């Protein structure tokens, strides 16, 4: 049970649920909230339902008097009024808003309250998953104790399905817009973001399940909810609200970018193509008005190529149509060849925009999976409908690089992941040792896309370490001489790091220095006699540009030195059965065995 401060009777969460003709979904929704393992109250506001929802809610309130409270109001025409009424009746430390046709994961509130209490959070975003409806994803890539508003994607999610500290809502009188078909939650959430001191994210658990009604009766499934002119008119209020609270700054530009990209310029995409000429002019006029008021150089820098092009074409409807068609066109691509040419990986393929017969250029783009800012653009040569790009693998930093094909047309660049569609017979090229780094092209599991692992982060580096001879020397040291190959080549001497003994049962390790020799040779004098009792397996550890790469040391049985006795222990190096790998069995002698050895 999450901490509740000094008052053990305090309500952790007030769950506010607006209801209007949702009887078929209420059982699932209310049950999902009742099972939450926090101190909770469920404030259900019936917004003039006529389908029996009110009677069912009263029944729940009668059976769950300590948890469920029902407030009946006259129909308001939107979710804003019932949610505001719910806030007025809430007593919890936090408020969570849930729609009646959606439901919570069993541990949702427990995890979100724990996150909020641990960090003093004003807002906690719990992972949202969609069932027949599109759910936000960019902000749920990883959990975060503190997600900075200006340095994260949390502002991309302006729905209200979050945990809010009630004191935040009361201190700043944060409320929903009323009498609105859509957008009432955007006004509320924008206002809350502007005052939140700590924002946290729970991304490792499916907290909120967003459900599409099969009959299409929810507000967001109604045709009027997607009218572009109405949306552009609505979005002005939350933008004004945000700019009243956030001074001109990089933070404001970051937030404005979201509104332009997802609210304004989105109306110049598929919906623009579906509109007639008169409607297109009206949409372009409304977007231009937003740009006149709030579009800044800082916003421009943060936008992608297609949205920058749109800003310059707001008075050219034909160009806006072409840009929309470019954006909606599928990037058709196919990998037709993949091979090494020295240290270059030669990638050949075909790429085009579906339904568009021309382009202004093609390139292969490598993006680092671990660093979103790291990117390498490789211009491609064209011959007919095929392109060829030569990737300098040695220029890639350590990490995993995903390959994309980029098709440019009219200043707009469209990307498609490369590799899943490929000619039959194409296999991954063999790993290659370039300098001191292992470079491993591979096709991802599942989708089969092309990536390059530099250093062995996700793909095992192939290699062999083999002993040539062993012998004992003074100090119970086992002298070993061997050689190692990586991807069929001798690694640089600087790559050979150390010899590691690992005890098979406990996992304890002991590292020994290694002398690297030219041509992949190595020598070591490990103090095997100092190992504690147990069975120890020998590994050679190398630095190949990524995580330490370890190779089990192979050895022929006849090359292994005989067991070595001391007064207190017995050390028996041996080659394991089957693959013949070097191990050492160390046994400490009992006092009786020691006496017997002395007597002998």
PDB file of N, CA and C in Angstrom, residues 462-494:
ATOM      1  N   UNK A 462      31.514 -13.364 -32.853  1.00  0.00           N
ATOM      2  CA  UNK A 462      32.113 -14.686 -33.035  1.00  0.00           C
ATOM      3  C   UNK A 462      33.628 -14.627 -32.834  1.00  0.00           C
ATOM      4  N   UNK A 463      34.137 -15.582 -32.108  1.00  0.00           N
ATOM      5  CA  UNK A 463      35.577 -15.603 -31.881  1.00  0.00           C
ATOM      6  C   UNK A 463      35.993 -16.906 -31.222  1.00  0.00           C
ATOM      7  N   UNK A 464      37.285 -17.165 -31.279  1.00  0.00           N
ATOM      8  CA  UNK A 464      37.822 -18.391 -30.695  1.00  0.00           C
ATOM      9  C   UNK A 464      39.118 -18.075 -29.961  1.00  0.00           C
ATOM     10  N   UNK A 465      39.209 -18.526 -28.698  1.00  0.00           N
ATOM     11  CA  UNK A 465      40.456 -18.430 -27.931  1.00  0.00           C
ATOM     12  C   UNK A 465      40.922 -19.850 -27.649  1.00  0.00           C
ATOM     13  N   UNK A 466      42.136 -20.142 -28.037  1.00  0.00           N
ATOM     14  CA  UNK A 466      42.618 -21.530 -27.899  1.00  0.00           C
ATOM     15  C   UNK A 466      44.016 -21.525 -27.278  1.00  0.00           C
ATOM     16  N   UNK A 467      44.205 -22.456 -26.342  1.00  0.00           N
ATOM     17  CA  UNK A 467      45.512 -22.609 -25.729  1.00  0.00           C
ATOM     18  C   UNK A 467      46.391 -23.526 -26.577  1.00  0.00           C
ATOM     19  N   UNK A 468      47.656 -23.157 -26.662  1.00  0.00           N
ATOM     20  CA  UNK A 468      48.628 -23.964 -27.389  1.00  0.00           C
ATOM     21  C   UNK A 468      49.345 -24.909 -26.421  1.00  0.00           C
ATOM     22  N   UNK A 469      49.702 -24.384 -25.243  1.00  0.00           N
ATOM     23  CA  UNK A 469      50.387 -25.225 -24.244  1.00  0.00           C
ATOM     24  C   UNK A 469      50.171 -24.617 -22.856  1.00  0.00           C
ATOM     25  N   UNK A 470      50.328 -25.465 -21.863  1.00  0.00           N
ATOM     26  CA  UNK A 470      50.265 -25.029 -20.462  1.00  0.00           C
ATOM     27  C   UNK A 470      51.355 -25.733 -19.687  1.00  0.00           C
ATOM     28  N   UNK A 471      51.829 -25.123 -18.604  1.00  0.00           N
ATOM     29  CA  UNK A 471      52.830 -25.745 -17.740  1.00  0.00           C
ATOM     30  C   UNK A 471      52.822 -25.011 -16.406  1.00  0.00           C
ATOM     31  N   UNK A 472      53.298 -25.692 -15.385  1.00  0.00           N
ATOM     32  CA  UNK A 472      53.364 -25.092 -14.057  1.00  0.00           C
ATOM     33  C   UNK A 472      54.692 -24.369 -13.879  1.00  0.00           C
ATOM     34  N   UNK A 473      54.659 -23.302 -13.097  1.00  0.00           N
ATOM     35  CA  UNK A 473      55.873 -22.604 -12.724  1.00  0.00           C
ATOM     36  C   UNK A 473      55.813 -22.301 -11.239  1.00  0.00           C
ATOM     37  N   UNK A 474      56.801 -21.607 -10.737  1.00  0.00           N
ATOM     38  CA  UNK A 474      56.857 -21.320  -9.314  1.00  0.00           C
ATOM     39  C   UNK A 474      55.640 -20.521  -8.862  1.00  0.00           C
ATOM     40  N   UNK A 475      55.280 -20.663  -7.606  1.00  0.00           N
ATOM     41  CA  UNK A 475      54.158 -19.920  -7.045  1.00  0.00           C
ATOM     42  C   UNK A 475      52.810 -20.483  -7.436  1.00  0.00           C
ATOM     43  N   UNK A 476      52.795 -21.788  -7.791  1.00  0.00           N
ATOM     44  CA  UNK A 476      51.547 -22.450  -8.200  1.00  0.00           C
ATOM     45  C   UNK A 476      50.846 -21.673  -9.316  1.00  0.00           C
ATOM     46  N   UNK A 477      51.627 -21.151 -10.213  1.00  0.00           N
ATOM     47  CA  UNK A 477      51.079 -20.447 -11.373  1.00  0.00           C
ATOM     48  C   UNK A 477      51.075 -21.366 -12.589  1.00  0.00           C
ATOM     49  N   UNK A 478      50.005 -21.277 -13.352  1.00  0.00           N
ATOM     50  CA  UNK A 478      49.847 -22.074 -14.557  1.00  0.00           C
ATOM     51  C   UNK A 478      50.187 -21.195 -15.754  1.00  0.00           C
ATOM     52  N   UNK A 479      51.299 -21.458 -16.377  1.00  0.00           N
ATOM     53  CA  UNK A 479      51.695 -20.664 -17.540  1.00  0.00           C
ATOM     54  C   UNK A 479      50.898 -21.135 -18.748  1.00  0.00           C
ATOM     55  N   UNK A 480      50.238 -20.201 -19.412  1.00  0.00           N
ATOM     56  CA  UNK A 480      49.443 -20.554 -20.592  1.00  0.00           C
ATOM     57  C   UNK A 480      49.869 -19.688 -21.774  1.00  0.00           C
ATOM     58  N   UNK A 481      49.924 -20.318 -22.928  1.00  0.00           N
ATOM     59  CA  UNK A 481      50.181 -19.609 -24.185  1.00  0.00           C
ATOM     60  C   UNK A 481      49.044 -19.962 -25.132  1.00  0.00           C
ATOM     61  N   UNK A 482      48.520 -18.943 -25.818  1.00  0.00           N
ATOM     62  CA  UNK A 482      47.392 -19.211 -26.706  1.00  0.00           C
ATOM     63  C   UNK A 482      47.272 -18.197 -27.810  1.00  0.00           C
ATOM     64  N   UNK A 483      46.217 -18.331 -28.570  1.00  0.00           N
ATOM     65  CA  UNK A 483      45.951 -17.410 -29.662  1.00  0.00           C
ATOM     66  C   UNK A 483      44.440 -17.212 -29.772  1.00  0.00           C
ATOM     67  N   UNK A 484      44.056 -16.063 -30.275  1.00  0.00           N
ATOM     68  CA  UNK A 484      42.640 -15.717 -30.377  1.00  0.00           C
ATOM     69  C   UNK A 484      42.363 -15.128 -31.751  1.00  0.00           C
ATOM     70  N   UNK A 485      41.219 -15.481 -32.296  1.00  0.00           N
ATOM     71  CA  UNK A 485      40.747 -14.875 -33.544  1.00  0.00           C
ATOM     72  C   UNK A 485      39.345 -14.342 -33.306  1.00  0.00           C
ATOM     73  N   UNK A 486      39.023 -13.239 -33.963  1.00  0.00           N
ATOM     74  CA  UNK A 486      37.692 -12.617 -33.878  1.00  0.00           C
ATOM     75  C   UNK A 486      37.193 -12.396 -35.290  1.00  0.00           C
ATOM     76  N   UNK A 487      36.036 -12.936 -35.597  1.00  0.00           N
ATOM     77  CA  UNK A 487      35.451 -12.809 -36.935  1.00  0.00           C
ATOM     78  C   UNK A 487      36.454 -13.237 -37.996  1.00  0.00           C
ATOM     79  N   UNK A 488      37.230 -14.278 -37.689  1.00  0.00           N
ATOM     80  CA  UNK A 488      38.183 -14.826 -38.645  1.00  0.00           C
ATOM     81  C   UNK A 488      39.469 -14.055 -38.778  1.00  0.00           C
ATOM     82  N   UNK A 489      39.726 -13.067 -37.909  1.00  0.00           N
ATOM     83  CA  UNK A 489      40.941 -12.257 -38.010  1.00  0.00           C
ATOM     84  C   UNK A 489      41.577 -12.121 -36.631  1.00  0.00           C
ATOM     85  N   UNK A 490      42.856 -11.770 -36.635  1.00  0.00           N
ATOM     86  CA  UNK A 490      43.561 -11.560 -35.374  1.00  0.00           C
ATOM     87  C   UNK A 490      43.240 -10.169 -34.849  1.00  0.00           C
ATOM     88  N   UNK A 491      42.792 -10.040 -33.607  1.00  0.00           N
ATOM     89  CA  UNK A 491      42.476  -8.716 -33.066  1.00  0.00           C
ATOM     90  C   UNK A 491      43.749  -7.934 -32.764  1.00  0.00           C
ATOM     91  N   UNK A 492      43.602  -6.628 -32.658  1.00  0.00           N
ATOM     92  CA  UNK A 492      44.729  -5.791 -32.262  1.00  0.00           C
ATOM     93  C   UNK A 492      45.152  -6.163 -30.850  1.00  0.00           C
ATOM     94  N   UNK A 493      46.455  -6.027 -30.569  1.00  0.00           N
ATOM     95  CA  UNK A 493      46.961  -6.374 -29.244  1.00  0.00           C
ATOM     96  C   UNK A 493      46.250  -5.566 -28.156  1.00  0.00           C
ATOM     97  N   UNK A 494      45.893  -4.325 -28.474  1.00  0.00           N
ATOM     98  CA  UNK A 494      45.236  -3.475 -27.475  1.00  0.00           C
ATOM     99  C   UNK A 494      43.851  -3.970 -27.100  1.00  0.00           C
TER     100      UNK A 494
END
